[in-house]
Amino acid sequence: MQLRDFIQQAEERQWVEHVDTPVAPDEGMVRLMYRAGDKILFFRSRWNGYRVISGVCASRRYFALAFGIDERELCAYLVKALESPAVPPIVTAAPCQEVVEEDVDLEALPIVRHTPHDGGPYITAGIAVVHDLARGVLNAAFHRLMRLDRRRFAVRLVEGRHTHSVWASSTEDVPVAICIGAPLSAQLAAAMSPAGGIPEFHIAHALAPTPLVRCLGSDLLVPAESEIVLEGRITHELVDEGPFIDLTGTFDIVRKQPVVEIDRITRRRDPIYQALLPGGPEHRTLMGMPREPTIFAAVNEVCECLNVWITPGGASWLHAVVQIRKRRPDDGRRAGEAAFRGHGSLKHAVVVDEDINPFDMQEVEWAIATRVQADRDIIIWEDQPSSSLDPSAKHIPGQKARTAKMAVDATIPWDDEKGPRHPEAFQRFRYE
Ligand SMILES: Cc1cc2nc3c(=O)[nH]c(=O)nc-3n(C[C@H](O)[C@H](O)[C@H](O)COP(=O)(O)O)c2cc1C
């Protein structure tokens, strides 16, 4: 489903707030985006011909709508897409190429400056597409882009991510296409890192039909129904990038990062620019949700996993709740260990039984309160590789950050293979 059809369906469900007065892409717009929470905000008054949308990925229910499924089925649906990718069709005429601008002027786009402390205005919902020749696949991933002038950005490439590996292993400019306003299927897939050399857009097409089109200046393929595509090259010139508010809501530091030069803009006739609030619900949902199926798969290797939730309170990156169907005394502990294999940046995991709603933190805390003995059910691993986003981790320049990790087994304790001696003592009475 293309983004504008999704917006229309969301409007029918009263999920969209409209702003009809003109708003410049600055802190005034940011304030409205912040206040909207996880609602979709549609700035319908055109700025240089662009309307602006924010929050389209801010809630799980938006993805459920786009994929035509129930919200609670999302994790299983993503697991299925990862197991059964689908090759998207390539079309020759595409909405994202209705207008071609060879005279590039990035200052004409409503690229938002989010705080006075930022290094500049940032594209925050741009999917960077590159050919990964070493793996023989087309790679798609979100990368923030700080506008430098009319034709150039600084791009943040985290070391170890595929776009970074492609760039670091080449001495030449790397052709890149940056897609803005892509269908939700493509956005979610670009936030995933499918194993085994599967291109992200094959996952996208398994989630919902996502046709591709060839770029005009390269053989890169992009979602045909995107709103805007910036065609260009990642160069080897380095400039200061940052500061920038990151996922945890804290400022990321200034680093030397590559310059991207844009050669051409292709877009729809009446384009909608997607602005994503850094550290807001849209950023958090897009970061956290794609790690749920990988945790699910890792836990499922050691016991039966029922659901996974990367919680917003844990910055949608560092905390997970894992729900299992316990069959052996040590399943809770094994599930906790496995969760960290499924998401390398995970810091704390809580494992619950099937009678606990993993999406309700009150219930999860109740399980911790009534089923956990700290000296028995908490496992701590010291000095583990960590997310660079955790300010409390040990950060040594040039090295991977280090952290302690913790799993909490909040499942009902079993005495032996037969189960708990007094299961009734652990059941929660629920009034009808
Ligand atoms: C909204 C958003 C912004 C992101 N910004 C960046 C970024 O600036 N740099 C980066 O390296 N990763 C960023 N990421 C994370 C990557 O896009 C993500 O980890 C992706 O799965 C990497 O995939 P790959 O290594 O398989 O290409 C961002 C993710 C989201 C959802």
CSV table of C-alpha atoms and ligand atoms in Angstrom, one decimal:
chain,number,residue,atom,x,y,z
A,1,MET,CA,0.0,0.0,0.0
A,2,GLN,CA,1.5,3.3,-1.0
A,3,LEU,CA,2.0,5.9,1.7
A,4,ARG,CA,-0.8,8.2,0.5
A,5,ASP,CA,-3.3,5.3,0.4
A,6,PHE,CA,-2.3,4.5,4.0
A,7,ILE,CA,-2.7,8.1,5.0
A,8,GLN,CA,-6.3,8.0,3.6
A,9,GLN,CA,-7.1,4.8,5.5
A,10,ALA,CA,-5.7,6.3,8.7
A,11,GLU,CA,-7.7,9.4,8.1
A,12,GLU,CA,-10.9,7.3,7.9
A,13,ARG,CA,-10.0,5.9,11.4
A,14,GLN,CA,-9.4,9.4,12.8
A,15,TRP,CA,-5.7,8.7,13.4
A,16,VAL,CA,-4.6,11.8,11.5
A,17,GLU,CA,-4.5,15.4,12.8
A,18,HIS,CA,-4.4,18.1,10.2
A,19,VAL,CA,-2.4,21.3,10.3
A,20,ASP,CA,-3.7,23.7,7.7
A,21,THR,CA,-1.8,26.8,8.6
A,22,PRO,CA,1.6,27.2,6.9
A,23,VAL,CA,4.4,25.8,9.1
A,24,ALA,CA,8.2,26.2,8.3
A,25,PRO,CA,10.4,23.1,8.8
A,26,ASP,CA,11.9,24.4,12.0
A,27,GLU,CA,11.4,24.1,15.7
A,28,GLY,CA,7.7,25.2,15.3
A,29,MET,CA,7.0,22.1,13.3
A,30,VAL,CA,9.0,20.0,15.8
A,31,ARG,CA,6.9,21.2,18.7
A,32,LEU,CA,3.7,20.1,16.9
A,33,MET,CA,5.3,16.8,16.0
A,34,TYR,CA,6.3,16.2,19.6
A,35,ARG,CA,2.8,17.1,21.0
A,36,ALA,CA,1.2,14.8,18.5
A,37,GLY,CA,2.7,11.7,20.4
A,38,ASP,CA,2.0,8.7,18.3
A,39,LYS,CA,-0.7,10.3,16.2
A,40,ILE,CA,-0.1,11.0,12.5
A,41,LEU,CA,0.4,14.8,11.8
A,42,PHE,CA,-0.4,16.0,8.2
A,43,PHE,CA,0.9,19.5,7.4
A,44,ARG,CA,-1.4,20.1,4.4
A,45,SER,CA,-0.4,23.7,3.6
A,46,ARG,CA,2.4,23.3,1.0
A,47,TRP,CA,5.9,24.5,1.8
A,48,ASN,CA,7.7,25.1,-1.5
A,49,GLY,CA,5.2,22.7,-3.1
A,50,TYR,CA,5.7,20.0,-0.5
A,51,ARG,CA,3.2,18.7,2.1
A,52,VAL,CA,4.8,17.2,5.2
A,53,ILE,CA,3.7,14.1,7.0
A,54,SER,CA,5.0,12.8,10.3
A,55,GLY,CA,4.2,9.8,12.6
A,56,VAL,CA,3.2,7.3,9.9
A,57,CYS,CA,5.3,4.6,11.5
A,58,ALA,CA,4.7,5.8,15.1
A,59,SER,CA,2.4,3.0,16.2
A,60,ARG,CA,2.2,-0.8,15.7
A,61,ARG,CA,-1.4,-0.4,14.7
A,62,TYR,CA,-0.3,1.6,11.6
A,63,PHE,CA,1.7,-1.4,10.4
A,64,ALA,CA,-1.1,-3.8,11.2
A,65,LEU,CA,-3.4,-1.6,9.1
A,66,ALA,CA,-0.9,-1.4,6.2
A,67,PHE,CA,-0.4,-5.2,6.2
A,68,GLY,CA,-4.1,-6.1,6.9
A,69,ILE,CA,-3.4,-8.0,10.1
A,70,ASP,CA,-4.1,-7.8,13.8
A,71,GLU,CA,-1.6,-5.8,15.9
A,72,ARG,CA,-0.7,-8.8,18.1
A,73,GLU,CA,0.2,-10.9,15.0
A,74,LEU,CA,2.9,-8.5,14.0
A,75,CYS,CA,5.8,-10.5,15.4
A,76,ALA,CA,4.7,-13.7,13.8
A,77,TYR,CA,4.0,-11.9,10.5
A,78,LEU,CA,7.5,-10.5,10.5
A,79,VAL,CA,9.0,-13.9,11.3
A,80,LYS,CA,7.0,-15.4,8.3
A,81,ALA,CA,8.2,-12.6,6.0
A,82,LEU,CA,11.8,-13.3,7.0
A,83,GLU,CA,11.4,-17.0,6.4
A,84,SER,CA,9.6,-16.5,3.0
A,85,PRO,CA,10.9,-13.5,1.2
A,86,ALA,CA,9.3,-12.6,-2.2
A,87,VAL,CA,11.0,-11.0,-5.2
A,88,PRO,CA,9.2,-7.7,-6.1
A,89,PRO,CA,8.3,-6.9,-9.7
A,90,ILE,CA,10.2,-4.2,-11.5
A,91,VAL,CA,8.0,-1.6,-13.2
A,92,THR,CA,9.1,0.8,-16.0
A,93,ALA,CA,6.8,3.8,-15.1
A,94,ALA,CA,6.7,4.9,-11.5
A,95,PRO,CA,5.0,7.6,-9.4
A,96,CYS,CA,8.4,8.5,-7.8
A,97,GLN,CA,9.7,9.6,-11.3
A,98,GLU,CA,6.8,11.8,-12.4
A,99,VAL,CA,9.0,14.8,-12.0
A,100,VAL,CA,12.8,14.9,-12.6
A,101,GLU,CA,14.9,17.7,-11.2
A,102,GLU,CA,18.5,17.8,-12.6
A,103,ASP,CA,19.1,21.2,-11.1
A,104,VAL,CA,19.3,20.0,-7.5
A,105,ASP,CA,18.4,22.4,-4.7
A,106,LEU,CA,18.1,20.6,-1.4
A,107,GLU,CA,17.3,23.9,0.3
A,108,ALA,CA,13.9,23.7,-1.5
A,109,LEU,CA,13.0,20.5,0.4
A,110,PRO,CA,11.3,20.9,3.9
A,111,ILE,CA,14.2,19.3,5.7
A,112,VAL,CA,13.7,19.9,9.4
A,113,ARG,CA,16.2,21.4,11.8
A,114,HIS,CA,15.0,19.8,15.1
A,115,THR,CA,16.9,21.7,17.8
A,116,PRO,CA,19.2,24.8,17.9
A,117,HIS,CA,22.0,22.4,19.0
A,118,ASP,CA,21.8,20.2,15.9
A,119,GLY,CA,24.6,20.2,13.4
A,120,GLY,CA,22.0,21.2,10.7
A,121,PRO,CA,18.7,20.3,9.2
A,122,TYR,CA,18.3,16.5,9.0
A,123,ILE,CA,16.5,14.1,6.7
A,124,THR,CA,15.5,11.5,9.3
A,125,ALA,CA,13.2,9.1,7.3
A,126,GLY,CA,15.5,8.5,4.3
A,127,ILE,CA,16.2,4.9,3.2
A,128,ALA,CA,19.6,4.7,1.6
A,129,VAL,CA,19.8,2.0,-1.2
A,130,VAL,CA,23.3,0.8,-2.4
A,131,HIS,CA,24.6,-2.3,-4.2
A,132,ASP,CA,26.4,-4.5,-1.8
A,133,LEU,CA,28.8,-6.2,-4.3
A,134,ALA,CA,30.5,-8.4,-1.7
A,135,ARG,CA,27.2,-10.0,-0.8
A,136,GLY,CA,25.7,-9.6,-4.2
A,137,VAL,CA,22.5,-7.9,-2.9
A,138,LEU,CA,20.8,-4.6,-3.0
A,139,ASN,CA,21.0,-3.1,0.5
A,140,ALA,CA,18.4,-0.8,2.0
A,141,ALA,CA,18.8,0.9,5.4
A,142,PHE,CA,17.8,4.1,7.2
A,143,HIS,CA,20.6,6.6,7.5
A,144,ARG,CA,20.2,10.2,8.8
A,145,LEU,CA,21.5,12.9,6.5
A,146,MET,CA,22.6,16.3,7.6
A,147,ARG,CA,22.2,18.9,4.9
A,148,LEU,CA,25.4,20.8,4.2
A,149,ASP,CA,24.3,22.9,1.2
A,150,ARG,CA,22.2,22.8,-2.0
A,151,ARG,CA,23.7,19.5,-3.2
A,152,ARG,CA,25.4,17.8,-0.3
A,153,PHE,CA,24.7,16.0,3.0
A,154,ALA,CA,26.8,14.4,5.7
A,155,VAL,CA,25.6,10.8,6.2
A,156,ARG,CA,25.8,8.8,9.5
A,157,LEU,CA,27.1,5.3,8.7
A,158,VAL,CA,27.4,3.3,11.9
A,159,GLU,CA,30.5,1.0,11.7
A,160,GLY,CA,29.5,-2.6,10.9
A,161,ARG,CA,26.2,-1.8,9.2
A,162,HIS,CA,26.1,-2.9,5.6
A,163,THR,CA,26.1,0.6,4.0
A,164,HIS,CA,29.2,1.3,6.0
A,165,SER,CA,30.9,-1.9,4.9
A,166,VAL,CA,30.0,-1.2,1.2
A,167,TRP,CA,31.5,2.3,1.5
A,168,ALA,CA,34.6,1.3,3.5
A,169,SER,CA,35.5,-1.5,1.1
A,170,SER,CA,35.3,0.8,-2.0
A,171,THR,CA,37.9,3.5,-3.0
A,172,GLU,CA,35.4,5.0,-5.5
A,173,ASP,CA,32.2,7.0,-4.9
A,174,VAL,CA,29.3,4.6,-4.0
A,175,PRO,CA,26.1,5.2,-6.0
A,176,VAL,CA,23.2,5.7,-3.6
A,177,ALA,CA,19.5,6.4,-3.9
A,178,ILE,CA,17.7,7.9,-0.9
A,179,CYS,CA,14.0,7.2,-0.7
A,180,ILE,CA,11.6,9.4,1.3
A,181,GLY,CA,7.9,8.6,1.8
A,182,ALA,CA,8.3,4.9,0.8
A,183,PRO,CA,5.4,2.4,1.6
A,184,LEU,CA,5.4,1.2,5.2
A,185,SER,CA,6.5,-2.3,4.0
A,186,ALA,CA,9.7,-0.8,2.6
A,187,GLN,CA,10.3,1.3,5.7
A,188,LEU,CA,9.9,-1.6,8.1
A,189,ALA,CA,12.1,-3.9,5.9
A,190,ALA,CA,14.8,-1.2,5.6
A,191,ALA,CA,15.0,-1.1,9.4
A,192,MET,CA,15.6,-4.9,9.4
A,193,SER,CA,18.9,-6.7,8.8
A,194,PRO,CA,17.7,-10.0,7.2
A,195,ALA,CA,20.2,-12.8,7.6
A,196,GLY,CA,21.6,-14.9,4.8
A,197,GLY,CA,22.1,-12.2,2.1
A,198,ILE,CA,18.4,-11.6,1.6
A,199,PRO,CA,17.7,-8.1,0.2
A,200,GLU,CA,15.4,-6.0,2.4
A,201,PHE,CA,13.0,-5.2,-0.4
A,202,HIS,CA,12.3,-8.9,-0.8
A,203,ILE,CA,11.1,-8.8,2.9
A,204,ALA,CA,9.1,-5.7,2.1
A,205,HIS,CA,7.3,-7.5,-0.8
A,206,ALA,CA,6.6,-10.4,1.5
A,207,LEU,CA,5.0,-8.0,3.9
A,208,ALA,CA,2.8,-6.2,1.3
A,209,PRO,CA,3.2,-5.6,-2.5
A,210,THR,CA,6.2,-3.3,-3.0
A,211,PRO,CA,7.0,-2.9,-6.7
A,212,LEU,CA,10.5,-1.4,-7.6
A,213,VAL,CA,11.7,0.9,-10.3
A,214,ARG,CA,15.2,1.4,-11.7
A,215,CYS,CA,16.8,4.8,-10.9
A,216,LEU,CA,17.5,7.1,-13.8
A,217,GLY,CA,21.2,7.6,-13.3
A,218,SER,CA,22.2,4.1,-12.0
A,219,ASP,CA,20.9,0.6,-11.9
A,220,LEU,CA,19.8,0.9,-8.3
A,221,LEU,CA,16.2,-0.2,-7.6
A,222,VAL,CA,13.9,1.8,-5.4
A,223,PRO,CA,10.3,1.4,-4.2
A,224,ALA,CA,8.3,2.8,-7.2
A,225,GLU,CA,5.6,4.3,-5.0
A,226,SER,CA,8.0,6.4,-2.9
A,227,GLU,CA,7.2,10.1,-2.8
A,228,ILE,CA,10.8,11.4,-3.4
A,229,VAL,CA,14.1,9.8,-4.5
A,230,LEU,CA,17.4,11.6,-4.2
A,231,GLU,CA,20.0,10.0,-6.6
A,232,GLY,CA,23.6,10.5,-5.8
A,233,ARG,CA,27.0,9.2,-4.5
A,234,ILE,CA,28.6,8.5,-1.1
A,235,THR,CA,32.0,10.1,-1.5
A,236,HIS,CA,35.1,9.6,0.6
A,237,GLU,CA,35.3,13.2,1.7
A,238,LEU,CA,34.8,13.4,5.5
A,239,VAL,CA,33.1,16.2,7.4
A,240,ASP,CA,31.8,16.8,10.9
A,241,GLU,CA,28.3,15.2,11.4
A,242,GLY,CA,26.2,16.0,14.5
A,243,PRO,CA,25.2,16.8,17.1
A,244,PHE,CA,21.9,15.0,16.7
A,245,ILE,CA,19.2,13.7,19.1
A,246,ASP,CA,19.3,10.0,18.9
A,247,LEU,CA,16.9,7.2,19.8
A,248,THR,CA,17.5,7.4,23.6
A,249,GLY,CA,16.6,11.1,23.5
A,250,THR,CA,20.2,12.0,24.3
A,251,PHE,CA,22.6,13.9,22.0
A,252,ASP,CA,24.8,11.9,19.8
A,253,ILE,CA,28.4,13.2,19.5
A,254,VAL,CA,30.0,14.9,16.5
A,255,ARG,CA,32.0,12.5,14.2
A,256,LYS,CA,33.8,12.6,10.9
A,257,GLN,CA,31.3,11.1,8.4
A,258,PRO,CA,31.2,10.8,4.6
A,259,VAL,CA,29.7,13.4,2.3
A,260,VAL,CA,26.8,12.4,0.0
A,261,GLU,CA,26.5,14.4,-3.3
A,262,ILE,CA,23.1,14.5,-4.9
A,263,ASP,CA,23.0,14.5,-8.7
A,264,ARG,CA,19.2,14.4,-9.3
A,265,ILE,CA,15.9,14.5,-7.5
A,266,THR,CA,12.9,12.5,-8.8
A,267,ARG,CA,9.5,12.8,-7.2
A,268,ARG,CA,5.8,12.8,-7.5
A,269,ARG,CA,4.0,15.7,-9.0
A,270,ASP,CA,2.5,16.6,-5.6
A,271,PRO,CA,5.0,15.2,-3.2
A,272,ILE,CA,4.6,14.4,0.5
A,273,TYR,CA,7.8,14.8,2.5
A,274,GLN,CA,8.1,12.5,5.5
A,275,ALA,CA,9.6,14.1,8.7
A,276,LEU,CA,10.4,11.7,11.5
A,277,LEU,CA,10.9,13.1,15.0
A,278,PRO,CA,14.3,11.9,16.3
A,279,GLY,CA,13.9,9.9,19.6
A,280,GLY,CA,10.0,10.1,19.1
A,281,PRO,CA,7.5,7.2,18.8
A,282,GLU,CA,8.1,6.8,15.0
A,283,HIS,CA,11.8,6.5,15.4
A,284,ARG,CA,11.3,4.1,18.4
A,285,THR,CA,8.8,1.8,16.7
A,286,LEU,CA,10.9,1.5,13.5
A,287,MET,CA,14.0,0.7,15.5
A,288,GLY,CA,12.5,-1.8,18.0
A,289,MET,CA,9.9,-3.7,16.1
A,290,PRO,CA,12.3,-5.2,13.5
A,291,ARG,CA,14.3,-6.8,16.3
A,292,GLU,CA,11.3,-8.7,17.7
A,293,PRO,CA,11.3,-11.4,15.0
A,294,THR,CA,15.1,-12.0,15.4
A,295,ILE,CA,14.7,-12.4,19.2
A,296,PHE,CA,11.6,-14.6,18.6
A,297,ALA,CA,13.6,-16.9,16.3
A,298,ALA,CA,16.6,-17.1,18.7
A,299,VAL,CA,14.4,-18.0,21.7
A,300,ASN,CA,12.4,-20.4,19.6
A,301,GLU,CA,15.6,-22.4,19.1
A,302,VAL,CA,15.7,-23.2,22.8
A,303,CYS,CA,12.0,-23.3,23.8
A,304,GLU,CA,8.6,-22.3,22.5
A,305,CYS,CA,8.4,-18.6,22.1
A,306,LEU,CA,4.9,-17.0,21.9
A,307,ASN,CA,5.6,-13.3,21.5
A,308,VAL,CA,8.3,-10.6,21.9
A,309,TRP,CA,7.9,-6.9,22.7
A,310,ILE,CA,10.7,-4.4,22.6
A,311,THR,CA,9.4,-1.9,25.1
A,312,PRO,CA,9.1,1.9,24.5
A,313,GLY,CA,10.3,2.5,28.0
A,314,GLY,CA,13.6,0.8,27.2
A,315,ALA,CA,14.2,3.4,24.4
A,316,SER,CA,12.7,0.7,22.0
A,317,TRP,CA,16.1,-0.8,21.7
A,318,LEU,CA,17.6,-1.9,25.1
A,319,HIS,CA,14.7,-3.8,26.8
A,320,ALA,CA,12.6,-6.8,25.7
A,321,VAL,CA,9.8,-8.8,27.2
A,322,VAL,CA,9.8,-12.4,25.9
A,323,GLN,CA,6.7,-14.6,26.4
A,324,ILE,CA,7.2,-18.4,26.4
A,325,ARG,CA,5.3,-21.6,26.9
A,326,LYS,CA,7.4,-23.2,29.6
A,327,ARG,CA,7.9,-26.9,29.4
A,328,ARG,CA,11.1,-27.4,31.4
A,329,PRO,CA,12.4,-25.9,34.7
A,330,ASP,CA,15.2,-23.9,33.0
A,331,ASP,CA,13.2,-22.7,29.9
A,332,GLY,CA,12.9,-19.1,31.4
A,333,ARG,CA,16.7,-18.9,31.9
A,334,ARG,CA,17.5,-20.3,28.5
A,335,ALA,CA,15.0,-18.0,26.8
A,336,GLY,CA,16.7,-15.0,28.6
A,337,GLU,CA,20.1,-16.1,27.3
A,338,ALA,CA,18.8,-16.7,23.8
A,339,ALA,CA,17.1,-13.2,23.6
A,340,PHE,CA,20.6,-11.6,23.6
A,341,ARG,CA,21.7,-13.7,20.7
A,342,GLY,CA,18.6,-12.4,18.8
A,343,HIS,CA,19.4,-8.7,19.3
A,344,GLY,CA,23.0,-7.8,20.0
A,345,SER,CA,22.2,-4.4,21.4
A,346,LEU,CA,19.7,-5.8,24.0
A,347,LYS,CA,20.6,-4.9,27.6
A,348,HIS,CA,17.8,-6.2,29.8
A,349,ALA,CA,15.4,-9.0,29.0
A,350,VAL,CA,12.3,-10.2,31.1
A,351,VAL,CA,10.9,-13.6,30.4
A,352,VAL,CA,7.2,-14.3,31.2
A,353,ASP,CA,4.7,-17.1,31.0
A,354,GLU,CA,1.8,-17.4,28.6
A,355,ASP,CA,-0.7,-16.1,31.2
A,356,ILE,CA,1.1,-12.7,31.3
A,357,ASN,CA,0.3,-10.1,28.6
A,358,PRO,CA,3.8,-9.2,27.4
A,359,PHE,CA,2.5,-5.9,26.0
A,360,ASP,CA,1.3,-4.6,29.4
A,361,MET,CA,4.1,-3.5,31.6
A,362,GLN,CA,1.8,-3.5,34.7
A,363,GLU,CA,1.4,-7.2,34.2
A,364,VAL,CA,5.1,-7.8,33.5
A,365,GLU,CA,6.0,-6.0,36.7
A,366,TRP,CA,3.4,-8.1,38.5
A,367,ALA,CA,5.1,-11.2,37.3
A,368,ILE,CA,8.5,-9.9,38.5
A,369,ALA,CA,7.0,-9.0,41.8
A,370,THR,CA,5.3,-12.4,42.4
A,371,ARG,CA,7.5,-14.9,40.6
A,372,VAL,CA,11.1,-13.7,40.9
A,373,GLN,CA,13.7,-14.3,43.6
A,374,ALA,CA,16.6,-12.1,42.8
A,375,ASP,CA,19.3,-14.5,43.9
A,376,ARG,CA,17.8,-17.3,41.8
A,377,ASP,CA,16.1,-15.7,38.8
A,378,ILE,CA,18.4,-12.9,37.7
A,379,ILE,CA,21.3,-13.7,35.5
A,380,ILE,CA,24.0,-11.0,34.9
A,381,TRP,CA,26.8,-11.1,32.3
A,382,GLU,CA,29.6,-8.6,32.8
A,383,ASP,CA,31.5,-6.7,30.2
A,384,GLN,CA,29.5,-7.5,27.0
A,385,PRO,CA,29.5,-5.7,23.6
A,386,SER,CA,27.0,-2.9,23.9
A,387,SER,CA,24.9,-0.6,21.9
A,388,SER,CA,26.7,2.7,21.1
A,389,LEU,CA,23.4,4.4,22.1
A,390,ASP,CA,23.6,3.6,25.8
A,391,PRO,CA,25.2,6.5,27.6
A,392,SER,CA,25.9,4.4,30.7
A,393,ALA,CA,28.0,1.9,28.7
A,394,LYS,CA,31.8,2.0,28.7
A,395,HIS,CA,32.7,4.1,25.6
A,396,ILE,CA,36.3,3.8,24.4
A,397,PRO,CA,37.0,5.7,21.1
A,398,GLY,CA,37.5,3.3,18.2
A,399,GLN,CA,36.2,0.3,20.1
A,400,LYS,CA,32.8,-1.3,20.5
A,401,ALA,CA,31.1,0.0,23.7
A,402,ARG,CA,30.9,-2.5,26.6
A,403,THR,CA,28.0,-3.1,29.1
A,404,ALA,CA,26.6,-5.5,31.7
A,405,LYS,CA,23.5,-7.4,30.6
A,406,MET,CA,20.7,-8.9,32.7
A,407,ALA,CA,18.0,-11.4,32.1
A,408,VAL,CA,15.1,-11.7,34.6
A,409,ASP,CA,13.3,-15.0,34.6
A,410,ALA,CA,9.8,-14.0,35.7
A,411,THR,CA,8.2,-17.3,34.8
A,412,ILE,CA,6.6,-19.4,37.5
A,413,PRO,CA,9.4,-21.4,39.2
A,414,TRP,CA,9.2,-25.1,38.6
A,415,ASP,CA,10.4,-27.6,41.2
A,416,ASP,CA,11.2,-30.3,38.6
A,417,GLU,CA,10.2,-31.5,35.1
A,418,LYS,CA,6.6,-32.0,36.4
A,419,GLY,CA,6.1,-28.2,37.0
A,420,PRO,CA,5.5,-26.1,40.1
A,421,ARG,CA,4.4,-27.8,43.3
A,422,HIS,CA,1.6,-25.3,43.9
A,423,PRO,CA,0.7,-23.8,40.5
A,424,GLU,CA,-2.5,-22.2,42.0
A,425,ALA,CA,-0.3,-20.0,44.3
A,426,PHE,CA,1.0,-18.2,41.2
A,427,GLN,CA,-2.3,-17.6,39.3
A,428,ARG,CA,-3.7,-14.2,39.2
A,429,PHE,CA,-7.4,-14.0,40.0
A,430,ARG,CA,-9.1,-12.0,37.3
A,431,TYR,CA,-12.5,-10.5,38.0
A,432,GLU,CA,-15.0,-11.0,35.2
B,1,LIG,C1,14.6,6.1,11.7
B,1,LIG,C2,15.9,5.3,11.7
B,1,LIG,C3,17.1,6.1,11.6
B,1,LIG,C4,18.3,5.4,11.5
B,1,LIG,N1,19.5,6.1,11.4
B,1,LIG,C5,20.6,5.4,11.2
B,1,LIG,C6,21.8,6.2,10.9
B,1,LIG,O1,21.8,7.4,10.8
B,1,LIG,N2,23.0,5.4,10.7
B,1,LIG,C7,23.0,4.1,10.8
B,1,LIG,O2,24.1,3.5,10.5
B,1,LIG,N3,21.9,3.4,11.1
B,1,LIG,C8,20.7,4.0,11.3
B,1,LIG,N4,19.6,3.3,11.5
B,1,LIG,C9,19.7,1.9,11.7
B,1,LIG,C10,19.7,1.1,10.4
B,1,LIG,O3,18.9,1.6,9.4
B,1,LIG,C11,19.2,-0.3,10.7
B,1,LIG,O4,20.0,-0.9,11.7
B,1,LIG,C12,19.3,-1.2,9.5
B,1,LIG,O5,18.7,-2.5,9.9
B,1,LIG,C13,20.7,-1.5,9.1
B,1,LIG,O6,20.7,-2.5,8.2
B,1,LIG,P1,21.9,-3.2,7.4
B,1,LIG,O7,23.1,-3.1,8.2
B,1,LIG,O8,21.4,-4.6,7.1
B,1,LIG,O9,22.0,-2.4,6.1
B,1,LIG,C14,18.4,4.0,11.6
B,1,LIG,C15,17.2,3.3,11.8
B,1,LIG,C16,16.0,3.9,11.8
B,1,LIG,C17,14.7,3.2,11.9
